[in-house]
PDB file of C-alpha atoms and ligand atoms in Angstrom:
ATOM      1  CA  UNK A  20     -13.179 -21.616   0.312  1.00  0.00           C
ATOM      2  CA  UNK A  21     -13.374 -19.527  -2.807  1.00  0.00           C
ATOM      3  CA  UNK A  22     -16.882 -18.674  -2.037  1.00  0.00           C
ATOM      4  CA  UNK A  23     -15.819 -16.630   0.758  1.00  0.00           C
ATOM      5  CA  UNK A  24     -13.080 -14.837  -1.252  1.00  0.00           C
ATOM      6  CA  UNK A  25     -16.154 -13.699  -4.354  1.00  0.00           C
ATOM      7  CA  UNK A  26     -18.277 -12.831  -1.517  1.00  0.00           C
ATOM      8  CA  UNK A  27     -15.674 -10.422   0.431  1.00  0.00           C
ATOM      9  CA  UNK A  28     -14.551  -9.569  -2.973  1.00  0.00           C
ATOM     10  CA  UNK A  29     -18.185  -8.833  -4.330  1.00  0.00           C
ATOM     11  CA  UNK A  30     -18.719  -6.867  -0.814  1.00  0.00           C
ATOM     12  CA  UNK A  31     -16.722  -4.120  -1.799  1.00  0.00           C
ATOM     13  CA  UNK A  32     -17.707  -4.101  -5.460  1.00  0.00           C
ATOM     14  CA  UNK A  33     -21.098  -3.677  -4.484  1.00  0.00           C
ATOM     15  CA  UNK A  34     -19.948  -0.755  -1.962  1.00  0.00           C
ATOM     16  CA  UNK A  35     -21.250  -3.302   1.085  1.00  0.00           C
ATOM     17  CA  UNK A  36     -19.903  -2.087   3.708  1.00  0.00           C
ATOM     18  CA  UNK A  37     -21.971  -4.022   6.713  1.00  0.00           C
ATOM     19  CA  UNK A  38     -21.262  -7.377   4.005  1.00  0.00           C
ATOM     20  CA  UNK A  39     -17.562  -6.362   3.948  1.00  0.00           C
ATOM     21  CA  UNK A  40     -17.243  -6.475   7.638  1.00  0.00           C
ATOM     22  CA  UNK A  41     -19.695  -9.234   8.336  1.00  0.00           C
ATOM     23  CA  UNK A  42     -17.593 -11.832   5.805  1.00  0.00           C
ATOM     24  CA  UNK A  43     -14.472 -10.710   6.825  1.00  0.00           C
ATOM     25  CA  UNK A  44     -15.785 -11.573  10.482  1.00  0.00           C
ATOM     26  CA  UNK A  45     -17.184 -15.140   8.847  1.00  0.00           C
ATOM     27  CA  UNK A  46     -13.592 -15.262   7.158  1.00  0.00           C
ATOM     28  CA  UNK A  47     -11.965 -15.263  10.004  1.00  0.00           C
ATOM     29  CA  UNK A  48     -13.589 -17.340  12.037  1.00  0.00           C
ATOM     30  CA  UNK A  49     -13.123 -19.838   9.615  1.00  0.00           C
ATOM     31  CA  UNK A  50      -9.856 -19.164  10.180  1.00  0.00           C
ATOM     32  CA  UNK A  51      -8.728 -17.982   7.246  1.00  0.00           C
ATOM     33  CA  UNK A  52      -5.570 -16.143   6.556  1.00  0.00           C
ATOM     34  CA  UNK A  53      -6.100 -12.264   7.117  1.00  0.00           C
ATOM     35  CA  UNK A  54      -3.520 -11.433   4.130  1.00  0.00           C
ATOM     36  CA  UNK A  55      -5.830 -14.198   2.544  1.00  0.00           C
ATOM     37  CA  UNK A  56      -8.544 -12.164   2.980  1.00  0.00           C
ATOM     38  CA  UNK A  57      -7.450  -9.198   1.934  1.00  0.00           C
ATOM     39  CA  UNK A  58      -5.545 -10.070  -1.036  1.00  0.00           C
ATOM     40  CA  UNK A  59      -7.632 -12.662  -2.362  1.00  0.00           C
ATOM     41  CA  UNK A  60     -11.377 -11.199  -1.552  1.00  0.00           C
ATOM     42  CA  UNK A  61     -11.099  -7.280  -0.375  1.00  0.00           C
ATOM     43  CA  UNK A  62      -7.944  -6.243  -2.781  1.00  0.00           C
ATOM     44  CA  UNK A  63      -9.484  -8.081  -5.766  1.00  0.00           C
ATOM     45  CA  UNK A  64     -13.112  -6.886  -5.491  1.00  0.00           C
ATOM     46  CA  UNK A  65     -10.914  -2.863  -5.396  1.00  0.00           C
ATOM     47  CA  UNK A  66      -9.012  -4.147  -8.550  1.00  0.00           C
ATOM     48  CA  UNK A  67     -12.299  -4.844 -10.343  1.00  0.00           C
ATOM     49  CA  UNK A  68     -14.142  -1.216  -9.018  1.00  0.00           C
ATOM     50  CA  UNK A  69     -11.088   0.382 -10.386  1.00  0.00           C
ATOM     51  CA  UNK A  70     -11.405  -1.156 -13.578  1.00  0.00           C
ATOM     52  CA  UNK A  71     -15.289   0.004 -13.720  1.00  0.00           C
ATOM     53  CA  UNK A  72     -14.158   3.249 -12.704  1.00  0.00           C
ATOM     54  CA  UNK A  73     -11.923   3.434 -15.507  1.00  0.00           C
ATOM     55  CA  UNK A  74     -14.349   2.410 -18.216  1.00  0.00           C
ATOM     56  CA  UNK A  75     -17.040   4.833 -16.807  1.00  0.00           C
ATOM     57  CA  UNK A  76     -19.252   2.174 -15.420  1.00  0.00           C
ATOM     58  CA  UNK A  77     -18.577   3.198 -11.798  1.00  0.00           C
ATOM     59  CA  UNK A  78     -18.270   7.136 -10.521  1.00  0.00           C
ATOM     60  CA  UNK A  79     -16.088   8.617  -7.220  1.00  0.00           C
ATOM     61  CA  UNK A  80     -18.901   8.303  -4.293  1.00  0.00           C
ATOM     62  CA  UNK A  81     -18.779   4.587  -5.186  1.00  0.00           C
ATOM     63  CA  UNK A  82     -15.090   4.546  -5.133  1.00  0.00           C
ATOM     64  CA  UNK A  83     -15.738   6.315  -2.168  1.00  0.00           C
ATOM     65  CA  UNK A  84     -18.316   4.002  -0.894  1.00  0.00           C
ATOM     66  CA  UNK A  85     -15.934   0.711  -1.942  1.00  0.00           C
ATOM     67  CA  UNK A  86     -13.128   1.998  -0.127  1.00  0.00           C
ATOM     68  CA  UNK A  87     -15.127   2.335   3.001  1.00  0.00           C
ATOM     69  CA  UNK A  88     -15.871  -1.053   3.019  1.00  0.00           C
ATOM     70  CA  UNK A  89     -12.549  -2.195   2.213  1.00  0.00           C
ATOM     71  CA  UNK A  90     -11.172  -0.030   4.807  1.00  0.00           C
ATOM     72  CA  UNK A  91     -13.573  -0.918   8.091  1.00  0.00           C
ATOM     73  CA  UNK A  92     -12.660  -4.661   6.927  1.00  0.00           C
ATOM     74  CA  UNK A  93      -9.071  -3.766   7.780  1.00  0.00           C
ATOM     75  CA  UNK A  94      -9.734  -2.207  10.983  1.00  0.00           C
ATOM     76  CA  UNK A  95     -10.771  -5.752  11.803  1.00  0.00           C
ATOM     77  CA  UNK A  96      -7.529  -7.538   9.698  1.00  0.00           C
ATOM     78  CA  UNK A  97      -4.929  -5.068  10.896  1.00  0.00           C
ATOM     79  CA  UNK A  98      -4.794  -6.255  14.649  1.00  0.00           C
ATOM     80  CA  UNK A  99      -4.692  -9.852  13.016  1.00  0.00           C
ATOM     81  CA  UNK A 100      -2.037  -8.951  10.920  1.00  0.00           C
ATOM     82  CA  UNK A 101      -0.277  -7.803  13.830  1.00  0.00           C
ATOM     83  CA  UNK A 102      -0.311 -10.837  15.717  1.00  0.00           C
ATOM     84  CA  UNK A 103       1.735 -12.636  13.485  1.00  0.00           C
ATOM     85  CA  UNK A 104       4.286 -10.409  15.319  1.00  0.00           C
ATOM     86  CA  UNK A 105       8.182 -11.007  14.583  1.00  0.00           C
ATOM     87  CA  UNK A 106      10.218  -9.677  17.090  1.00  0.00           C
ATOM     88  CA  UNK A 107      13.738  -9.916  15.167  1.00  0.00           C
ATOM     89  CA  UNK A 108      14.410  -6.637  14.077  1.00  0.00           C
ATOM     90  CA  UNK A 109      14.706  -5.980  10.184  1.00  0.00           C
ATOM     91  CA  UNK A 110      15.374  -2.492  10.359  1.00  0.00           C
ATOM     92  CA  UNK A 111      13.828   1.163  10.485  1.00  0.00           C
ATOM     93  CA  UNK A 112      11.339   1.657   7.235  1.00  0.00           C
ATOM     94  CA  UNK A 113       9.722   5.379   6.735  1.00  0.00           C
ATOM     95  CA  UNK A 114       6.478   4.744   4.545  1.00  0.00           C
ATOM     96  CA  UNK A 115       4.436   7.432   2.831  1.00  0.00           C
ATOM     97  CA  UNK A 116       2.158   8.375   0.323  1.00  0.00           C
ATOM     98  CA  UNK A 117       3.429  10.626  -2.727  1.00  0.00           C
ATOM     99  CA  UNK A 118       2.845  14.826  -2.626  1.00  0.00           C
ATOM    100  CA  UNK A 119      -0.467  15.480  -4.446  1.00  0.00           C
ATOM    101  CA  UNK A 120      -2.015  11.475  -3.905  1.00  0.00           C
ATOM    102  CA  UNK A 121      -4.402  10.843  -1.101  1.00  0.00           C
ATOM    103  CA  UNK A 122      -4.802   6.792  -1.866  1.00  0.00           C
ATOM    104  CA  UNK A 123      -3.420   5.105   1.106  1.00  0.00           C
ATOM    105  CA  UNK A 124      -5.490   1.901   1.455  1.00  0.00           C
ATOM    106  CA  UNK A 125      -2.414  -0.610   0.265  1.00  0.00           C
ATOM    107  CA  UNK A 126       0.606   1.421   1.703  1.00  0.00           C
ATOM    108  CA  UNK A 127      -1.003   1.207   4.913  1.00  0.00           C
ATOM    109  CA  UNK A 128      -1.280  -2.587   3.982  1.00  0.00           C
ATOM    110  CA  UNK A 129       2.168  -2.884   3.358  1.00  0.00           C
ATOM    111  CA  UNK A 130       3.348  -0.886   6.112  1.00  0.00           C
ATOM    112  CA  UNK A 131       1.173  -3.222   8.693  1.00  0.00           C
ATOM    113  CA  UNK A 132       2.819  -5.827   6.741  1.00  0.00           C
ATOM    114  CA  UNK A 133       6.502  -4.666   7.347  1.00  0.00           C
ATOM    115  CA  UNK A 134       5.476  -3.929  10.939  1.00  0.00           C
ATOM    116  CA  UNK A 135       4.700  -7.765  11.529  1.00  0.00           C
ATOM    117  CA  UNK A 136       7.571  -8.976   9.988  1.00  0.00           C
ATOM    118  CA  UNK A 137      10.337  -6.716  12.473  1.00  0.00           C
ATOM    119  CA  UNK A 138      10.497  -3.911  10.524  1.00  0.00           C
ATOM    120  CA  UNK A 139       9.988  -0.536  12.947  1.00  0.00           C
ATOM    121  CA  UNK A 140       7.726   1.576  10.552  1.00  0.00           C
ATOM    122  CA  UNK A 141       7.552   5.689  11.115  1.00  0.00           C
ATOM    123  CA  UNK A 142       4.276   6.008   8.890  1.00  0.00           C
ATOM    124  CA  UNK A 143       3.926   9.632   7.567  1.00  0.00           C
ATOM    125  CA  UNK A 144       0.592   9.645   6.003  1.00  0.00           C
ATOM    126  CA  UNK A 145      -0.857  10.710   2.588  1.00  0.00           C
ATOM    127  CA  UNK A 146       0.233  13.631   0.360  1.00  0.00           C
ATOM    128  CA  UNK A 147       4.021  13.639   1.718  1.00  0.00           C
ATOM    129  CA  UNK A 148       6.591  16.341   0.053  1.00  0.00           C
ATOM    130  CA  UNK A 149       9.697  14.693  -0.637  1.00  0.00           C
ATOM    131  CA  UNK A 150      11.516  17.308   1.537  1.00  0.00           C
ATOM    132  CA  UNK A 151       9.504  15.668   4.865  1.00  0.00           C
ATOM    133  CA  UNK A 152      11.093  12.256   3.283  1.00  0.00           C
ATOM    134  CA  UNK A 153      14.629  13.838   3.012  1.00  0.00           C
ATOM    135  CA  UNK A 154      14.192  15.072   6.600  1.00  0.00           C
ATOM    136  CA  UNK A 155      13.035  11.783   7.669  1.00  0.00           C
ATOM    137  CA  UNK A 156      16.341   9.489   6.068  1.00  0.00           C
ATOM    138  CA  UNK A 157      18.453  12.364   7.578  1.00  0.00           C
ATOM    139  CA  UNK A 158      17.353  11.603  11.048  1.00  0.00           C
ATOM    140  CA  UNK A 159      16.820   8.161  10.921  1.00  0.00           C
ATOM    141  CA  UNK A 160      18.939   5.983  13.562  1.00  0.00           C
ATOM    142  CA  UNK A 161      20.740   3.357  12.065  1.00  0.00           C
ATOM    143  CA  UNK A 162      22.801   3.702   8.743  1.00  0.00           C
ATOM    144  CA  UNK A 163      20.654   2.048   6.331  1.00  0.00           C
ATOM    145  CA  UNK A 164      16.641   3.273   6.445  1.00  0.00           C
ATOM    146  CA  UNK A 165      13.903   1.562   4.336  1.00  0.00           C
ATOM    147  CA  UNK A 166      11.710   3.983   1.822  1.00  0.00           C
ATOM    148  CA  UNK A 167       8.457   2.250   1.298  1.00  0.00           C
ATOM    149  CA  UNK A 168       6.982   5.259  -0.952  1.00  0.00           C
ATOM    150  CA  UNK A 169       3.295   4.647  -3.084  1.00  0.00           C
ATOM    151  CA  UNK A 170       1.761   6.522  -5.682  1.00  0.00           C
ATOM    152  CA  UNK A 171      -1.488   5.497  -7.286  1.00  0.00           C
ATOM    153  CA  UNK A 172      -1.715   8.242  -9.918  1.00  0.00           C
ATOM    154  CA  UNK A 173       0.456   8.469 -12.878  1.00  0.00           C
ATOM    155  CA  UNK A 174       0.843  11.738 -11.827  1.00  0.00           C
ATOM    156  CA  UNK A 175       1.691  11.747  -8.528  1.00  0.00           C
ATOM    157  CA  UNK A 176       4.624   8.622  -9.445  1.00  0.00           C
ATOM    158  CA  UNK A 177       6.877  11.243 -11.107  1.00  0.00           C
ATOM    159  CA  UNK A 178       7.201  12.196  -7.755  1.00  0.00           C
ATOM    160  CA  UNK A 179       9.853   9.330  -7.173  1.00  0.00           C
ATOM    161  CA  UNK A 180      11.894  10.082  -9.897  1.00  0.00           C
ATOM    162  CA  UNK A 181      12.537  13.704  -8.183  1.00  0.00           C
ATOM    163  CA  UNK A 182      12.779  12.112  -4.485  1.00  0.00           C
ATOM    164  CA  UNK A 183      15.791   9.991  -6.144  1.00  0.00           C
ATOM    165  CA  UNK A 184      17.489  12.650  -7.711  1.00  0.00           C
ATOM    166  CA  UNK A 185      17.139  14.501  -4.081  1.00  0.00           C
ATOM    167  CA  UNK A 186      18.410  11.451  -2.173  1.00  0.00           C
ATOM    168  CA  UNK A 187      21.240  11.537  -4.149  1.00  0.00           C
ATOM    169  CA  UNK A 188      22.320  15.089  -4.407  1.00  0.00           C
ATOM    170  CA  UNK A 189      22.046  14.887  -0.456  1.00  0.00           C
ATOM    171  CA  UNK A 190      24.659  12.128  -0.283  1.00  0.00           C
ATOM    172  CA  UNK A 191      22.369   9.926   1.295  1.00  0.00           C
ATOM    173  CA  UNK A 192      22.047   7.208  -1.475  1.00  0.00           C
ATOM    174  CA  UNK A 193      23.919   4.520   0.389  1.00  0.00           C
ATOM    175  CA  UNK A 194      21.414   5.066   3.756  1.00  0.00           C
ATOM    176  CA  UNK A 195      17.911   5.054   1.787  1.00  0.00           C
ATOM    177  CA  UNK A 196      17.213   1.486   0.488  1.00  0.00           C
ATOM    178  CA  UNK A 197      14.425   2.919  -1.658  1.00  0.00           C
ATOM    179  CA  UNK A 198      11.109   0.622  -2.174  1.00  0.00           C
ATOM    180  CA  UNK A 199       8.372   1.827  -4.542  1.00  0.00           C
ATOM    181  CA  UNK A 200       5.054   0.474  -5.522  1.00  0.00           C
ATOM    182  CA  UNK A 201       1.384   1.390  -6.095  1.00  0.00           C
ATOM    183  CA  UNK A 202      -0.713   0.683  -9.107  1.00  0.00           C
ATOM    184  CA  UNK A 203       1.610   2.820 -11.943  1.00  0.00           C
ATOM    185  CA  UNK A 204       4.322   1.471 -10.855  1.00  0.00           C
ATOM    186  CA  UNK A 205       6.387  -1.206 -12.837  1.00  0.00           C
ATOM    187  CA  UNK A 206       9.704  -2.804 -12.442  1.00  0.00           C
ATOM    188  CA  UNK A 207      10.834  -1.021 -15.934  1.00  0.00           C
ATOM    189  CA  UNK A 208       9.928   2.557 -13.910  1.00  0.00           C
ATOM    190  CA  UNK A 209      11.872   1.219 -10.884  1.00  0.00           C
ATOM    191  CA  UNK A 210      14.967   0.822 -13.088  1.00  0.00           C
ATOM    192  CA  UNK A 211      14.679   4.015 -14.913  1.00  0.00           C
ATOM    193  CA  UNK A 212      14.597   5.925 -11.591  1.00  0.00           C
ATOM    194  CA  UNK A 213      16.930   3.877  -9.837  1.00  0.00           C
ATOM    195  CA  UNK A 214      15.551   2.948  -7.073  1.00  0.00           C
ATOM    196  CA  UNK A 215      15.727  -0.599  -5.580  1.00  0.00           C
ATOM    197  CA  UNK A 216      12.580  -2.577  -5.759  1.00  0.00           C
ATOM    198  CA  UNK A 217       8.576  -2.646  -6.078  1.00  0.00           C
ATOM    199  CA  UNK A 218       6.228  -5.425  -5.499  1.00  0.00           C
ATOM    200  CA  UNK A 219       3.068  -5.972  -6.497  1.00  0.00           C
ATOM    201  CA  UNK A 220       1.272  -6.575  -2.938  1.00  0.00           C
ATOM    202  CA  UNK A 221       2.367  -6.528   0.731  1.00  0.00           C
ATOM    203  CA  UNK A 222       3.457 -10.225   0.937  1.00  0.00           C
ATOM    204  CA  UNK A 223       6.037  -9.663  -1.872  1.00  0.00           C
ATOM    205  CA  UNK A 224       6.932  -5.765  -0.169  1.00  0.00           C
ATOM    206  CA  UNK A 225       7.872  -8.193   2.743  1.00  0.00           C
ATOM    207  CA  UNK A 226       9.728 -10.515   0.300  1.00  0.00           C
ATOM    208  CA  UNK A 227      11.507  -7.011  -1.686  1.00  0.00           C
ATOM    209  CA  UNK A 228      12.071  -5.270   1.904  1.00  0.00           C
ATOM    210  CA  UNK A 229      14.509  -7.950   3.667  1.00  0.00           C
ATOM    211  CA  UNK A 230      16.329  -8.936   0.541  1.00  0.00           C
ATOM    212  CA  UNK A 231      16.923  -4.765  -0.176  1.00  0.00           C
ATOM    213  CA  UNK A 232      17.806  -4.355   3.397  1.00  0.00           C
TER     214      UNK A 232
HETATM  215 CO1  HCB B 318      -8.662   6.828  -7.071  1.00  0.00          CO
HETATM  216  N1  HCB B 318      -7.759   6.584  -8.794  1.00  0.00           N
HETATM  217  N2  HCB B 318      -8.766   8.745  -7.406  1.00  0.00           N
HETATM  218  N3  HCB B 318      -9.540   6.890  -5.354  1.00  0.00           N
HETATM  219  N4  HCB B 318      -8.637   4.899  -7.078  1.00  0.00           N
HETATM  220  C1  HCB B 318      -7.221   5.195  -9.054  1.00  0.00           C
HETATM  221  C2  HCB B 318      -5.834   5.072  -8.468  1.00  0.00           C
HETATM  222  C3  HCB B 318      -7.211   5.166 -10.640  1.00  0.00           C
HETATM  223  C4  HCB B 318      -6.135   4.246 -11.237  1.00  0.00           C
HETATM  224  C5  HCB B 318      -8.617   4.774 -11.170  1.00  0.00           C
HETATM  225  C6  HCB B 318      -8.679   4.722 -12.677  1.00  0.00           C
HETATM  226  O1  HCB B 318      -8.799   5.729 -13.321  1.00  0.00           O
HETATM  227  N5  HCB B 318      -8.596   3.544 -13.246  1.00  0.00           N
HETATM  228  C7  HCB B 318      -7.021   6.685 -10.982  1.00  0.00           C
HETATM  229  C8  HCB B 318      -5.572   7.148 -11.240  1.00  0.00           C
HETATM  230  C9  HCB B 318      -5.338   7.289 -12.737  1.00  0.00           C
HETATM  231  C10 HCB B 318      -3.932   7.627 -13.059  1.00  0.00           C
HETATM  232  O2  HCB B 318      -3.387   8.583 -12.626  1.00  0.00           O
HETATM  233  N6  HCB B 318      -3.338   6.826 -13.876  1.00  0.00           N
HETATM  234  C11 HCB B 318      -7.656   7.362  -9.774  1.00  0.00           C
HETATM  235  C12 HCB B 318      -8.064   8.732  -9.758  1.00  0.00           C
HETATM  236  C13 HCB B 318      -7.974   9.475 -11.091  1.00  0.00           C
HETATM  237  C14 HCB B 318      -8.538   9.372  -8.592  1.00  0.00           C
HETATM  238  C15 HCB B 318      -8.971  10.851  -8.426  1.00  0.00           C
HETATM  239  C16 HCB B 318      -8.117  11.900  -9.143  1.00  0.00           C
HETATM  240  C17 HCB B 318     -10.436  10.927  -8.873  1.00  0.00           C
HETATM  241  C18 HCB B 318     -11.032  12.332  -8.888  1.00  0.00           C
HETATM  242  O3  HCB B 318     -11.054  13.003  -7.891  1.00  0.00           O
HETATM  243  N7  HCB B 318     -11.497  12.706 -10.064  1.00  0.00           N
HETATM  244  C19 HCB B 318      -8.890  11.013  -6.899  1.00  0.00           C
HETATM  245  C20 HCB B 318      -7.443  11.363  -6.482  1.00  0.00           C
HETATM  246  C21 HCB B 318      -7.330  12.114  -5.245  1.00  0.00           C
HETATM  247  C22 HCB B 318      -5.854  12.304  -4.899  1.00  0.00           C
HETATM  248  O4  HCB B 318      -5.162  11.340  -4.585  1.00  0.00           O
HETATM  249  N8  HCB B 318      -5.378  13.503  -4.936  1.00  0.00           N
HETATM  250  C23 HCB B 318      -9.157   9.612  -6.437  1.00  0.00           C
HETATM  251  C24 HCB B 318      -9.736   9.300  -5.214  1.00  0.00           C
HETATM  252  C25 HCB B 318      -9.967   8.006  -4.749  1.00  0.00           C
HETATM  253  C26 HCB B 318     -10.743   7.678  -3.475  1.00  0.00           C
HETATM  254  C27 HCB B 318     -10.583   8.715  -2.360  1.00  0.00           C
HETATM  255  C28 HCB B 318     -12.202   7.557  -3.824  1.00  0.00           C
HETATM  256  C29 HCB B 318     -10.207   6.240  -3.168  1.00  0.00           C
HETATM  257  C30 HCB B 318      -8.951   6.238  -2.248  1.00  0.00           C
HETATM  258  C31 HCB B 318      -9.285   5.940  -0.798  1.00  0.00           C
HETATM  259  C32 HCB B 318      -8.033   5.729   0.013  1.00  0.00           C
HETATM  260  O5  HCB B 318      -7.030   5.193  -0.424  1.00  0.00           O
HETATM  261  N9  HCB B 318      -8.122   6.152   1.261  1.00  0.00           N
HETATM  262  C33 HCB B 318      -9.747   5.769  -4.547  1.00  0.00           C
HETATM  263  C34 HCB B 318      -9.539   4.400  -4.897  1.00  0.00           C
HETATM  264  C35 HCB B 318      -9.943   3.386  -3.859  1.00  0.00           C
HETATM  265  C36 HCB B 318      -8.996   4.016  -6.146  1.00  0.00           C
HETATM  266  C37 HCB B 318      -8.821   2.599  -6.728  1.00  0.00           C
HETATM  267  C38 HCB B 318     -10.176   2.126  -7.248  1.00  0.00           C
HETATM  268  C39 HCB B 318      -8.291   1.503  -5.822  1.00  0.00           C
HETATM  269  C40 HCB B 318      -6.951   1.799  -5.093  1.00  0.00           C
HETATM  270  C41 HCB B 318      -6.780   0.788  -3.984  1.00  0.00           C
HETATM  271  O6  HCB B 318      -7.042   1.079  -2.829  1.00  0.00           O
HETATM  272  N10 HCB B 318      -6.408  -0.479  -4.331  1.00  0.00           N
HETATM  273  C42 HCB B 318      -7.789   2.878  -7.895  1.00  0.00           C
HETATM  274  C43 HCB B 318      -7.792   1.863  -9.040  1.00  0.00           C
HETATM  275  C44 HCB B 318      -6.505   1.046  -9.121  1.00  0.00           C
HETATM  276  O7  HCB B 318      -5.641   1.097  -8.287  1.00  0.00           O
HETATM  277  N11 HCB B 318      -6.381   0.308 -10.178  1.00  0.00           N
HETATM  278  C45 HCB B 318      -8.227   4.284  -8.330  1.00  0.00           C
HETATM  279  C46 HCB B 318      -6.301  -1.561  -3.374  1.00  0.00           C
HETATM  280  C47 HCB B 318      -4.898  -1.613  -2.730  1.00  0.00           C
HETATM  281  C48 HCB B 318      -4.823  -2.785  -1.757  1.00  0.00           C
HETATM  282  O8  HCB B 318      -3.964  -1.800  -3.782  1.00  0.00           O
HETATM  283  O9  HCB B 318      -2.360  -0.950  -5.513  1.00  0.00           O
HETATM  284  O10 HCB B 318      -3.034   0.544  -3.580  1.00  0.00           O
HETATM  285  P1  HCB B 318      -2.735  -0.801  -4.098  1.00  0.00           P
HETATM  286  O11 HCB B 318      -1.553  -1.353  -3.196  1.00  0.00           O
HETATM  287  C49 HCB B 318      -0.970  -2.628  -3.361  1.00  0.00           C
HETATM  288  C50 HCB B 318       0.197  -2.679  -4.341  1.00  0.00           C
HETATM  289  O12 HCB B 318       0.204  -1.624  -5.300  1.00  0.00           O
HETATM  290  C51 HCB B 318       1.432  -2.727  -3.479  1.00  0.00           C
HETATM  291  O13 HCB B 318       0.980  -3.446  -2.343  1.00  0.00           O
HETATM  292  C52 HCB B 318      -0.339  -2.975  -2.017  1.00  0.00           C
HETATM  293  C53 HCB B 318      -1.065  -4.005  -1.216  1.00  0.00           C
HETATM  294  O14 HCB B 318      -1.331  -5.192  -1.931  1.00  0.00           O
HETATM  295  N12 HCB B 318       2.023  -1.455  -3.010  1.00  0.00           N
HETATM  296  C54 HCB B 318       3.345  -1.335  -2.687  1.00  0.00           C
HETATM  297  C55 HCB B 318       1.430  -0.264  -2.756  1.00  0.00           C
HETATM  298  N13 HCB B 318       2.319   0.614  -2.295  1.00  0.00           N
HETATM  299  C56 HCB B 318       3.498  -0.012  -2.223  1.00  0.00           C
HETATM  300  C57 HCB B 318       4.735   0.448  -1.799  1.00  0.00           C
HETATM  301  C58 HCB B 318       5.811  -0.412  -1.871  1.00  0.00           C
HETATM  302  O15 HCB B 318       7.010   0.017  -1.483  1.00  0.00           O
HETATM  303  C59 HCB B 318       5.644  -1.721  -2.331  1.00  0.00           C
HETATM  304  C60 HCB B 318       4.412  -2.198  -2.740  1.00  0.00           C
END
């Protein structure tokens, strides 16, 4: 079984993208898990191109290129992930992508993720201003609404800090249960902020999301 997971996860490093979708396809008709997949193939091969990327080895059209392949792999996992539908409902969650930060390849993850396990999930896209959030929570039926915010760049992650201080000069502290995660982000940054949790992938999000909730 671990073959499968080096060659999904050597699919992307390579910037495959027909081997990314044709092992994912073998994958799962092997019937492996799709979070499997993804977390143990697709998500590890992008954790090693980011490293590369980092130490200069690798350059952006083959981040480009890697993400492509990652990406038409989970236009066959999402519908999968899907299926594994849970119709009890966990509660309202507004997901988004920090002002300024375009990388939405694992909040989309998470938010499919939430989706399957009951959670109703308004997905606002990339680049978000944290006056769209604000607007968002306001509206929001219910009186407690899940944030699931990401920011990949240490830059863009400051972002939260503000979108706290906002939340709670708006009086709306006790309505936004406020989830944060993306590659910058640690549990030490969580607590400095105060917001309420992170997690490390979308199974854990899952985990974080219903306890928070
Ligand atoms: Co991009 N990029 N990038 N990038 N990129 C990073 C993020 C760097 C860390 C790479 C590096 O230098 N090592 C770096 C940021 C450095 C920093 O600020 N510290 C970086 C940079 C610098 C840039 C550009 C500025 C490059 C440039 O233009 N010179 C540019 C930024 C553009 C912008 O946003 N304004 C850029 C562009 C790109 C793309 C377009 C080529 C592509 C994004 C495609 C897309 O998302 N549609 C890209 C990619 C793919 C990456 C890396 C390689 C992988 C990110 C990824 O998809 N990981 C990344 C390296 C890295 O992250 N180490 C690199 C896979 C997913 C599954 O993991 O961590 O996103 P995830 O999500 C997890 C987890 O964090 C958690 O669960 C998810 C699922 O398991 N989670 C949450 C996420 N959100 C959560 C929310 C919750 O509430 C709870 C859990």
């Amino acid at each position: 079984m671990s073959d499968i997971f080096a060659e999904l996860a050597q699919a992307v490093e390579k910037q495959n993208i027909a081997g990314a979708v044709e092992k994912t396809k073998e994958a799962l008709s092997k019937n492996v898990a799709p979070l499997d997949i993804i977390q143990k193939g697709l998500a590890a091969g992008m954790k090693v191109v980011g490293e590369r990327f980092e130490s200069g080895e690798l350059f952006l059209p083959q981040i480009m290129m890697s993400a492509k392949a990652m990406n038409e792999a989970m236009v066959l996992l999402t519908p999968e992930l899907a299926k594994s539908n849970n119709t009890a409902s966990a509660g309202v969650a507004i997901s988004f992508v920090q002002e300024g930060d375009i990388h939405d390849i694992g909040n989309r993850l998470v938010s499919t993720m939430l989706g399957a396990n009951g959670f109703e999930v308004k997905f606002l896209g990339v680049d978000v201003p944290n006056e769209k959030v604000v607007d968002e929570v306001k509206t929001a039926k219910g009186d407690k609404v899940l944030l699931v915010g990401s920011a990949l760049m240490t830059t863009s992650m400051l972002g939260q800090k503000d979108l706290m201080v906002m939340i709670n000069e708006e009086g709306m502290r006790a309505k936004a249960k406020c989830m944060f995660g993306g590659a910058p982000v640690s549990k030490a940054w969580i607590d400095e902020i105060g917001a309420d949790g992170t997690a490390e992938n979308a199974a854990e999000a899952v985990n974080v999301a219903k306890k928070i909730m």
